[in-house]
PDB file of C-alpha atoms in Angstrom:
ATOM      1  CA  MET A   1     -29.671  76.381  22.204  1.00 44.00           C
ATOM      2  CA  ASN A   2     -26.834  78.763  21.078  1.00 43.00           C
ATOM      3  CA  GLU A   3     -24.614  75.744  21.096  1.00 46.00           C
ATOM      4  CA  LEU A   4     -26.929  73.753  18.978  1.00 47.00           C
ATOM      5  CA  LYS A   5     -27.048  76.554  16.486  1.00 47.00           C
ATOM      6  CA  LYS A   6     -23.303  76.849  16.392  1.00 43.00           C
ATOM      7  CA  SER A   7     -23.044  73.101  15.638  1.00 52.00           C
ATOM      8  CA  GLY A   8     -25.731  73.145  12.847  1.00 54.00           C
ATOM      9  CA  LEU A   9     -27.950  70.890  14.864  1.00 58.00           C
ATOM     10  CA  GLU A  10     -31.697  71.626  15.397  1.00 60.00           C
ATOM     11  CA  SER A  11     -33.355  70.848  18.776  1.00 62.00           C
ATOM     12  CA  ASP A  12     -36.229  68.422  19.148  1.00 65.00           C
ATOM     13  CA  ASP A  13     -39.119  69.030  21.381  1.00 70.00           C
ATOM     14  CA  TRP A  14     -38.978  65.375  22.688  1.00 74.00           C
ATOM     15  CA  GLU A  15     -35.518  65.941  24.022  1.00 74.00           C
ATOM     16  CA  SER A  16     -36.625  65.810  27.721  1.00 75.00           C
ATOM     17  CA  LEU A  17     -38.155  62.390  27.249  1.00 74.00           C
ATOM     18  CA  LYS A  18     -34.972  60.644  26.315  1.00 72.00           C
ATOM     19  CA  ALA A  19     -34.338  60.547  30.199  1.00 73.00           C
ATOM     20  CA  TYR A  20     -37.072  57.906  30.397  1.00 73.00           C
ATOM     21  CA  THR A  21     -36.436  55.596  27.558  1.00 74.00           C
ATOM     22  CA  ASN A  22     -33.612  54.023  25.384  1.00 72.00           C
ATOM     23  CA  ALA A  23     -35.789  54.300  22.258  1.00 72.00           C
ATOM     24  CA  ARG A  24     -34.605  56.201  19.351  1.00 71.00           C
ATOM     25  CA  ILE A  25     -36.451  59.219  19.918  1.00 71.00           C
ATOM     26  CA  ALA A  26     -35.453  63.035  19.740  1.00 71.00           C
ATOM     27  CA  LEU A  27     -32.445  62.414  17.300  1.00 74.00           C
ATOM     28  CA  GLY A  28     -32.410  65.976  16.250  1.00 73.00           C
ATOM     29  CA  LYS A  29     -31.333  66.923  12.682  1.00 75.00           C
ATOM     30  CA  THR A  30     -28.798  68.720  10.735  1.00 76.00           C
ATOM     31  CA  GLY A  31     -30.242  69.974   7.405  1.00 73.00           C
ATOM     32  CA  VAL A  32     -32.515  67.313   6.156  1.00 74.00           C
ATOM     33  CA  SER A  33     -30.534  64.395   7.861  1.00 79.00           C
ATOM     34  CA  ILE A  34     -30.077  63.087  11.276  1.00 79.00           C
ATOM     35  CA  PRO A  35     -26.662  64.119  13.032  1.00 79.00           C
ATOM     36  CA  ILE A  36     -23.774  61.941  12.103  1.00 80.00           C
ATOM     37  CA  GLY A  37     -23.382  60.854  15.761  1.00 77.00           C
ATOM     38  CA  GLU A  38     -26.951  59.434  15.620  1.00 76.00           C
ATOM     39  CA  SER A  39     -26.353  57.638  12.376  1.00 76.00           C
ATOM     40  CA  LEU A  40     -23.188  55.942  13.910  1.00 74.00           C
ATOM     41  CA  ARG A  41     -25.202  54.956  16.871  1.00 77.00           C
ATOM     42  CA  PHE A  42     -27.956  53.402  14.642  1.00 70.00           C
ATOM     43  CA  LYS A  43     -25.213  51.400  12.861  1.00 76.00           C
ATOM     44  CA  MET A  44     -23.806  50.236  16.289  1.00 78.00           C
ATOM     45  CA  ALA A  45     -27.226  49.282  17.495  1.00 67.00           C
ATOM     46  CA  HIS A  46     -27.941  47.296  14.330  1.00 69.00           C
ATOM     47  CA  ALA A  47     -24.526  45.570  14.849  1.00 77.00           C
ATOM     48  CA  HIS A  48     -25.433  44.634  18.491  1.00 74.00           C
ATOM     49  CA  ALA A  49     -28.873  43.161  17.329  1.00 71.00           C
ATOM     50  CA  LYS A  50     -27.171  41.004  14.583  1.00 81.00           C
ATOM     51  CA  ASP A  51     -24.641  39.878  17.019  1.00 68.00           C
ATOM     52  CA  ALA A  52     -27.354  38.834  19.549  1.00 74.00           C
ATOM     53  CA  VAL A  53     -29.139  36.746  16.898  1.00 80.00           C
ATOM     54  CA  TYR A  54     -26.011  34.784  16.051  1.00 82.00           C
ATOM     55  CA  SER A  55     -24.787  34.596  19.642  1.00 86.00           C
ATOM     56  CA  HIS A  56     -24.277  31.179  21.269  1.00 93.00           C
ATOM     57  CA  LEU A  57     -25.726  29.678  24.527  1.00 94.00           C
ATOM     58  CA  ASN A  58     -22.843  29.367  27.082  1.00 94.00           C
ATOM     59  CA  VAL A  59     -23.989  25.970  28.043  1.00 95.00           C
ATOM     60  CA  ALA A  60     -20.977  25.215  30.508  1.00 95.00           C
ATOM     61  CA  ASP A  61     -21.202  28.444  32.376  1.00 95.00           C
ATOM     62  CA  LEU A  62     -25.101  28.198  32.573  1.00 96.00           C
ATOM     63  CA  GLN A  63     -24.704  24.662  34.023  1.00 95.00           C
ATOM     64  CA  THR A  64     -21.978  25.915  36.583  1.00 95.00           C
ATOM     65  CA  ASN A  65     -24.314  28.881  37.622  1.00 94.00           C
ATOM     66  CA  LEU A  66     -27.382  26.911  37.936  1.00 95.00           C
ATOM     67  CA  ALA A  67     -25.919  24.135  39.864  1.00 93.00           C
ATOM     68  CA  GLY A  68     -26.391  26.208  42.960  1.00 94.00           C
ATOM     69  CA  THR A  69     -30.194  25.956  42.694  1.00 96.00           C
ATOM     70  CA  GLY A  70     -29.858  22.192  43.680  1.00 95.00           C
ATOM     71  CA  LEU A  71     -31.835  21.106  40.545  1.00 97.00           C
ATOM     72  CA  PRO A  72     -30.389  18.686  37.965  1.00 96.00           C
ATOM     73  CA  VAL A  73     -29.534  20.587  34.674  1.00 97.00           C
ATOM     74  CA  HIS A  74     -29.976  18.827  31.424  1.00 97.00           C
ATOM     75  CA  TYR A  75     -28.802  19.978  27.983  1.00 97.00           C
ATOM     76  CA  VAL A  76     -30.798  19.217  24.958  1.00 98.00           C
ATOM     77  CA  ARG A  77     -31.137  20.331  21.331  1.00 98.00           C
ATOM     78  CA  SER A  78     -33.865  21.033  18.839  1.00 98.00           C
ATOM     79  CA  GLN A  79     -34.131  19.589  15.340  1.00 98.00           C
ATOM     80  CA  ALA A  80     -32.406  22.676  13.823  1.00 97.00           C
ATOM     81  CA  ASP A  81     -28.801  21.605  13.681  1.00 93.00           C
ATOM     82  CA  ASN A  82     -27.210  25.105  13.058  1.00 95.00           C
ATOM     83  CA  ARG A  83     -28.081  28.744  13.355  1.00 94.00           C
ATOM     84  CA  ASP A  84     -28.877  29.308   9.790  1.00 95.00           C
ATOM     85  CA  THR A  85     -31.402  26.334   9.814  1.00 96.00           C
ATOM     86  CA  TYR A  86     -32.982  27.590  13.034  1.00 95.00           C
ATOM     87  CA  LEU A  87     -33.475  31.157  11.479  1.00 94.00           C
ATOM     88  CA  GLN A  88     -34.952  29.748   8.138  1.00 96.00           C
ATOM     89  CA  ARG A  89     -37.042  26.775   9.520  1.00 97.00           C
ATOM     90  CA  PRO A  90     -38.954  27.859  12.805  1.00 96.00           C
ATOM     91  CA  ASP A  91     -40.753  24.650  12.716  1.00 97.00           C
ATOM     92  CA  LEU A  92     -37.456  22.569  13.570  1.00 98.00           C
ATOM     93  CA  GLY A  93     -36.763  24.877  16.527  1.00 97.00           C
ATOM     94  CA  ARG A  94     -40.047  23.694  18.089  1.00 97.00           C
ATOM     95  CA  LEU A  95     -39.080  19.997  18.046  1.00 98.00           C
ATOM     96  CA  LEU A  96     -36.594  18.066  19.946  1.00 98.00           C
ATOM     97  CA  ASP A  97     -34.092  15.932  18.150  1.00 97.00           C
ATOM     98  CA  GLU A  98     -34.232  12.252  18.534  1.00 97.00           C
ATOM     99  CA  SER A  99     -31.476  11.886  21.063  1.00 97.00           C
ATOM    100  CA  SER A 100     -32.664  14.676  23.196  1.00 98.00           C
ATOM    101  CA  ALA A 101     -36.061  13.253  23.411  1.00 97.00           C
ATOM    102  CA  GLU A 102     -34.572   9.863  24.365  1.00 97.00           C
ATOM    103  CA  LYS A 103     -32.474  11.436  26.900  1.00 97.00           C
ATOM    104  CA  LEU A 104     -35.246  13.159  28.702  1.00 97.00           C
ATOM    105  CA  THR A 105     -37.459  10.059  28.497  1.00 96.00           C
ATOM    106  CA  GLN A 106     -34.799   8.014  30.159  1.00 95.00           C
ATOM    107  CA  LEU A 107     -34.737  10.347  33.113  1.00 93.00           C
ATOM    108  CA  ASN A 108     -37.870   8.749  34.284  1.00 85.00           C
ATOM    109  CA  SER A 109     -38.485  12.054  36.251  1.00 82.00           C
ATOM    110  CA  GLN A 110     -41.572  12.207  38.438  1.00 88.00           C
ATOM    111  CA  PRO A 111     -44.156  14.909  37.359  1.00 90.00           C
ATOM    112  CA  ALA A 112     -43.572  18.102  39.255  1.00 97.00           C
ATOM    113  CA  ASP A 113     -45.541  21.255  39.608  1.00 98.00           C
ATOM    114  CA  VAL A 114     -43.160  23.417  37.553  1.00 98.00           C
ATOM    115  CA  GLY A 115     -40.577  22.808  34.962  1.00 97.00           C
ATOM    116  CA  LEU A 116     -38.110  25.320  33.968  1.00 98.00           C
ATOM    117  CA  ILE A 117     -36.778  25.527  30.292  1.00 98.00           C
ATOM    118  CA  ILE A 118     -34.126  27.845  29.295  1.00 98.00           C
ATOM    119  CA  ALA A 119     -33.445  28.383  25.362  1.00 97.00           C
ATOM    120  CA  ASP A 120     -31.399  30.619  23.395  1.00 96.00           C
ATOM    121  CA  GLY A 121     -34.061  31.916  21.216  1.00 95.00           C
ATOM    122  CA  LEU A 122     -33.070  35.074  19.096  1.00 94.00           C
ATOM    123  CA  SER A 123     -30.670  36.246  21.657  1.00 93.00           C
ATOM    124  CA  ALA A 124     -28.525  33.733  23.577  1.00 94.00           C
ATOM    125  CA  SER A 125     -26.521  36.572  24.986  1.00 94.00           C
ATOM    126  CA  ALA A 126     -29.548  37.883  26.891  1.00 94.00           C
ATOM    127  CA  VAL A 127     -30.101  34.362  28.300  1.00 97.00           C
ATOM    128  CA  ASN A 128     -26.413  34.112  29.196  1.00 96.00           C
ATOM    129  CA  THR A 129     -26.696  37.412  31.121  1.00 95.00           C
ATOM    130  CA  TYR A 130     -30.089  37.130  32.911  1.00 97.00           C
ATOM    131  CA  ALA A 131     -30.936  33.385  33.369  1.00 97.00           C
ATOM    132  CA  PRO A 132     -28.127  33.096  36.039  1.00 97.00           C
ATOM    133  CA  ILE A 133     -29.737  35.966  37.898  1.00 97.00           C
ATOM    134  CA  VAL A 134     -33.378  35.258  37.506  1.00 98.00           C
ATOM    135  CA  VAL A 135     -33.542  31.391  37.722  1.00 98.00           C
ATOM    136  CA  PRO A 136     -32.025  31.148  41.366  1.00 97.00           C
ATOM    137  CA  LEU A 137     -34.380  33.900  42.580  1.00 98.00           C
ATOM    138  CA  LEU A 138     -37.289  32.095  40.774  1.00 98.00           C
ATOM    139  CA  VAL A 139     -36.529  28.619  42.171  1.00 98.00           C
ATOM    140  CA  GLN A 140     -36.001  30.120  45.816  1.00 97.00           C
ATOM    141  CA  ALA A 141     -39.451  31.756  45.517  1.00 98.00           C
ATOM    142  CA  MET A 142     -41.254  28.771  44.101  1.00 98.00           C
ATOM    143  CA  GLY A 143     -39.626  26.581  46.781  1.00 97.00           C
ATOM    144  CA  GLU A 144     -40.792  28.825  49.537  1.00 97.00           C
ATOM    145  CA  ALA A 145     -44.155  28.813  47.983  1.00 97.00           C
ATOM    146  CA  GLY A 146     -44.403  25.147  48.168  1.00 97.00           C
ATOM    147  CA  PHE A 147     -44.026  24.098  44.524  1.00 98.00           C
ATOM    148  CA  SER A 148     -42.167  21.011  43.534  1.00 97.00           C
ATOM    149  CA  LEU A 149     -39.824  21.570  40.692  1.00 97.00           C
ATOM    150  CA  ALA A 150     -38.567  19.347  37.694  1.00 97.00           C
ATOM    151  CA  PRO A 151     -35.056  19.248  36.422  1.00 96.00           C
ATOM    152  CA  ILE A 152     -33.852  22.277  34.546  1.00 98.00           C
ATOM    153  CA  VAL A 153     -33.694  21.841  30.687  1.00 98.00           C
ATOM    154  CA  LEU A 154     -31.289  23.963  28.659  1.00 98.00           C
ATOM    155  CA  VAL A 155     -32.209  24.072  25.118  1.00 98.00           C
ATOM    156  CA  GLU A 156     -29.989  25.050  22.023  1.00 97.00           C
ATOM    157  CA  GLN A 157     -31.715  26.381  18.807  1.00 97.00           C
ATOM    158  CA  GLY A 158     -34.904  26.337  20.661  1.00 97.00           C
ATOM    159  CA  ARG A 159     -38.277  28.060  20.060  1.00 97.00           C
ATOM    160  CA  VAL A 160     -40.886  28.720  22.481  1.00 97.00           C
ATOM    161  CA  ALA A 161     -43.113  25.953  21.386  1.00 97.00           C
ATOM    162  CA  ILE A 162     -40.500  23.288  22.220  1.00 98.00           C
ATOM    163  CA  THR A 163     -41.858  23.715  25.744  1.00 98.00           C
ATOM    164  CA  ASP A 164     -44.733  21.521  24.599  1.00 98.00           C
ATOM    165  CA  ALA A 165     -42.368  18.684  23.255  1.00 97.00           C
ATOM    166  CA  ILE A 166     -40.445  18.787  26.725  1.00 98.00           C
ATOM    167  CA  GLY A 167     -43.605  19.013  28.721  1.00 97.00           C
ATOM    168  CA  GLY A 168     -44.984  16.035  27.012  1.00 96.00           C
ATOM    169  CA  ILE A 169     -42.213  13.911  28.216  1.00 96.00           C
ATOM    170  CA  LEU A 170     -41.497  15.486  31.744  1.00 96.00           C
ATOM    171  CA  ARG A 171     -45.036  16.280  32.495  1.00 96.00           C
ATOM    172  CA  PRO A 172     -44.869  19.157  34.771  1.00 97.00           C
ATOM    173  CA  LYS A 173     -48.275  20.784  35.546  1.00 98.00           C
ATOM    174  CA  LEU A 174     -46.848  24.204  34.411  1.00 98.00           C
ATOM    175  CA  ALA A 175     -43.740  24.915  32.209  1.00 98.00           C
ATOM    176  CA  ILE A 176     -41.816  28.169  32.295  1.00 98.00           C
ATOM    177  CA  MET A 177     -39.560  28.936  29.415  1.00 98.00           C
ATOM    178  CA  LEU A 178     -36.892  31.704  29.657  1.00 98.00           C
ATOM    179  CA  ILE A 179     -35.792  32.624  26.223  1.00 97.00           C
ATOM    180  CA  GLY A 180     -33.922  35.358  24.232  1.00 95.00           C
ATOM    181  CA  GLU A 181     -36.094  37.688  22.618  1.00 93.00           C
ATOM    182  CA  ARG A 182     -35.859  39.048  19.107  1.00 86.00           C
ATOM    183  CA  PRO A 183     -33.328  41.966  19.429  1.00 80.00           C
ATOM    184  CA  GLY A 184     -34.639  45.550  18.896  1.00 74.00           C
ATOM    185  CA  LEU A 185     -32.308  48.448  18.030  1.00 69.00           C
ATOM    186  CA  SER A 186     -32.511  49.568  21.767  1.00 70.00           C
ATOM    187  CA  SER A 187     -32.875  46.161  23.397  1.00 77.00           C
ATOM    188  CA  PHE A 188     -30.613  43.429  22.056  1.00 81.00           C
ATOM    189  CA  ASP A 189     -30.238  41.848  25.466  1.00 87.00           C
ATOM    190  CA  SER A 190     -33.888  41.367  26.496  1.00 91.00           C
ATOM    191  CA  MET A 191     -35.042  37.861  27.792  1.00 96.00           C
ATOM    192  CA  GLY A 192     -38.762  36.853  27.851  1.00 96.00           C
ATOM    193  CA  ALA A 193     -40.564  34.312  30.063  1.00 98.00           C
ATOM    194  CA  TYR A 194     -43.411  31.943  28.713  1.00 97.00           C
ATOM    195  CA  LEU A 195     -45.810  30.264  31.014  1.00 98.00           C
ATOM    196  CA  THR A 196     -47.845  27.166  29.769  1.00 98.00           C
ATOM    197  CA  TYR A 197     -50.110  25.216  31.937  1.00 98.00           C
ATOM    198  CA  ALA A 198     -50.417  21.483  31.002  1.00 97.00           C
ATOM    199  CA  PRO A 199     -47.892  21.624  28.191  1.00 97.00           C
ATOM    200  CA  GLU A 200     -48.105  18.933  25.677  1.00 96.00           C
ATOM    201  CA  PRO A 201     -47.725  18.761  21.838  1.00 96.00           C
ATOM    202  CA  GLY A 202     -50.244  20.495  19.767  1.00 94.00           C
ATOM    203  CA  LEU A 203     -50.912  23.529  21.901  1.00 95.00           C
ATOM    204  CA  THR A 204     -51.075  27.049  20.277  1.00 93.00           C
ATOM    205  CA  ASP A 205     -49.789  30.349  21.358  1.00 92.00           C
ATOM    206  CA  GLU A 206     -53.005  31.646  22.983  1.00 95.00           C
ATOM    207  CA  ARG A 207     -52.496  28.980  25.696  1.00 96.00           C
ATOM    208  CA  ARG A 208     -49.380  30.758  26.917  1.00 97.00           C
ATOM    209  CA  ASN A 209     -48.668  33.915  29.057  1.00 96.00           C
ATOM    210  CA  CYS A 210     -45.647  35.949  28.120  1.00 95.00           C
ATOM    211  CA  LEU A 211     -43.676  38.196  30.313  1.00 96.00           C
ATOM    212  CA  SER A 212     -41.433  40.417  28.094  1.00 94.00           C
ATOM    213  CA  ASN A 213     -38.282  42.724  28.281  1.00 93.00           C
ATOM    214  CA  ILE A 214     -36.637  41.147  31.287  1.00 96.00           C
ATOM    215  CA  ARG A 215     -33.312  43.144  31.633  1.00 94.00           C
ATOM    216  CA  GLU A 216     -31.944  46.005  33.772  1.00 91.00           C
ATOM    217  CA  GLN A 217     -33.099  48.705  31.374  1.00 86.00           C
ATOM    218  CA  GLY A 218     -36.535  47.064  31.055  1.00 90.00           C
ATOM    219  CA  LEU A 219     -38.158  44.867  33.653  1.00 94.00           C
ATOM    220  CA  PRO A 220     -35.409  44.151  36.279  1.00 96.00           C
ATOM    221  CA  PRO A 221     -34.873  40.542  37.510  1.00 97.00           C
ATOM    222  CA  VAL A 222     -36.385  41.044  40.956  1.00 97.00           C
ATOM    223  CA  MET A 223     -39.474  42.686  39.432  1.00 97.00           C
ATOM    224  CA  ALA A 224     -39.786  39.978  36.836  1.00 97.00           C
ATOM    225  CA  VAL A 225     -39.579  37.300  39.609  1.00 98.00           C
ATOM    226  CA  ASN A 226     -42.405  39.173  41.495  1.00 97.00           C
ATOM    227  CA  LYS A 227     -44.570  39.203  38.340  1.00 96.00           C
ATOM    228  CA  LEU A 228     -43.756  35.570  37.525  1.00 97.00           C
ATOM    229  CA  MET A 229     -44.750  34.357  41.046  1.00 97.00           C
ATOM    230  CA  TRP A 230     -48.105  36.286  40.784  1.00 97.00           C
ATOM    231  CA  LEU A 231     -48.703  34.523  37.304  1.00 97.00           C
ATOM    232  CA  ILE A 232     -47.636  31.081  38.529  1.00 97.00           C
ATOM    233  CA  GLN A 233     -50.038  31.199  41.617  1.00 97.00           C
ATOM    234  CA  SER A 234     -52.878  32.416  39.402  1.00 97.00           C
ATOM    235  CA  ALA A 235     -52.288  29.877  36.818  1.00 97.00           C
ATOM    236  CA  PHE A 236     -52.429  27.110  39.547  1.00 97.00           C
ATOM    237  CA  ARG A 237     -55.532  28.696  40.995  1.00 96.00           C
ATOM    238  CA  LEU A 238     -57.257  28.735  37.847  1.00 96.00           C
ATOM    239  CA  GLN A 239     -55.553  25.650  36.336  1.00 96.00           C
ATOM    240  CA  LEU A 240     -54.838  27.537  32.977  1.00 96.00           C
ATOM    241  CA  THR A 241     -52.634  29.988  31.322  1.00 96.00           C
ATOM    242  CA  GLY A 242     -53.102  32.039  28.150  1.00 95.00           C
ATOM    243  CA  VAL A 243     -55.844  34.573  27.087  1.00 93.00           C
ATOM    244  CA  ALA A 244     -58.035  33.364  29.851  1.00 91.00           C
ATOM    245  CA  LEU A 245     -55.398  34.414  32.645  1.00 92.00           C
ATOM    246  CA  LYS A 246     -55.436  38.233  32.846  1.00 83.00           C
ATOM    247  CA  ASP A 247     -52.616  40.155  34.417  1.00 75.00           C
ATOM    248  CA  ASN A 248     -54.520  41.980  37.098  1.00 73.00           C
ATOM    249  CA  ASP A 249     -51.312  42.048  39.414  1.00 65.00           C
ATOM    250  CA  ASP A 250     -51.155  45.213  41.462  1.00 59.00           C
ATOM    251  CA  THR A 251     -48.249  44.130  43.835  1.00 53.00           C
ATOM    252  CA  SER A 252     -45.408  46.552  44.439  1.00 43.00           C
ATOM    253  CA  SER A 253     -42.083  46.113  42.539  1.00 47.00           C
ATOM    254  CA  ASP A 254     -40.197  45.359  45.774  1.00 47.00           C
ATOM    255  CA  SER A 255     -42.655  42.756  47.147  1.00 46.00           C
ATOM    256  CA  LEU A 256     -40.488  39.700  46.688  1.00 45.00           C
ATOM    257  CA  ALA A 257     -38.803  38.508  49.833  1.00 38.00           C
ATOM    258  CA  ILE A 258     -35.439  36.756  49.088  1.00 35.00           C
ATOM    259  CA  GLY A 259     -34.092  34.721  51.981  1.00 30.00           C
TER     260      GLY A 259
END
C-alpha cells in the first residue's frame, strides 16, 4: 500500500480477482484517470483486436497440418471477395461463390455422419492457432466413437451460416463449424464451434449450438473436444441441435481419452 501511495496510484478492492481472469478489472486510478500503464495496455489490446479482424486464413499451413487426419481438405470461398466486403456485407459471407459451389458438387461425396468446416470468421489468427490442435483431437475422438466423416472444408471470408450452403451440397447429418470469434479487448484469439444438425439452406440460428471461447486462456482444446463430443452424441441421439438441445454435460474436464 505504501508503494502505491508513493507512486500516486490508488488500490482497487477487486485486485485479487485479477488472478482468475484476463478481463479489464481492477485497473486502479491516479487522480481521476486510469494509470498510464493501463491506458497503454488498452491501446495494445485494441490493436490486437483490429489485427485479428484483418488477419488472413493461412490456407497452405492448415492444409498441411490437417493432412495428418487422413481426411481430404478442400478450400472454398464465400461471395465476399475481400475483407472490407466481408465486414460490410454479412449476407455474402453466408453464401458460397459459384466456383466453390461447383467444386463441392463435383466431389460427389457420399453423405457422412459429420462434416467439419473451418472458416476465418472475425479472427483468422484464432483459427490458424487452434484449428490444427482441435481438429486432429476431434477427428480421432469421432472416429473412435464410430462416426463417419466428410471431407474437411476450409472457407475464406466465411460466416457461420455458410454451413448451410455447404451442408446442402455435402449432406452430412451434422455439420461442425470452427470459426474465429469477434475479438474482445482481452480475447483476440478465441475460436468458436457451431453445431448444426441436418444443415440446409434457409436455417436460422436457433437451430445451432455454439461452444465459445476455445483458447488456452478460455476453454482449452482438450476440454473443448470433450464438450463437443458430448454435444455430438446428444445431437445424434435427439436428432437435432439448437435451443432444444440443452447442455447438461457434467463430465470431467479430463475425460477425453486420446489414443
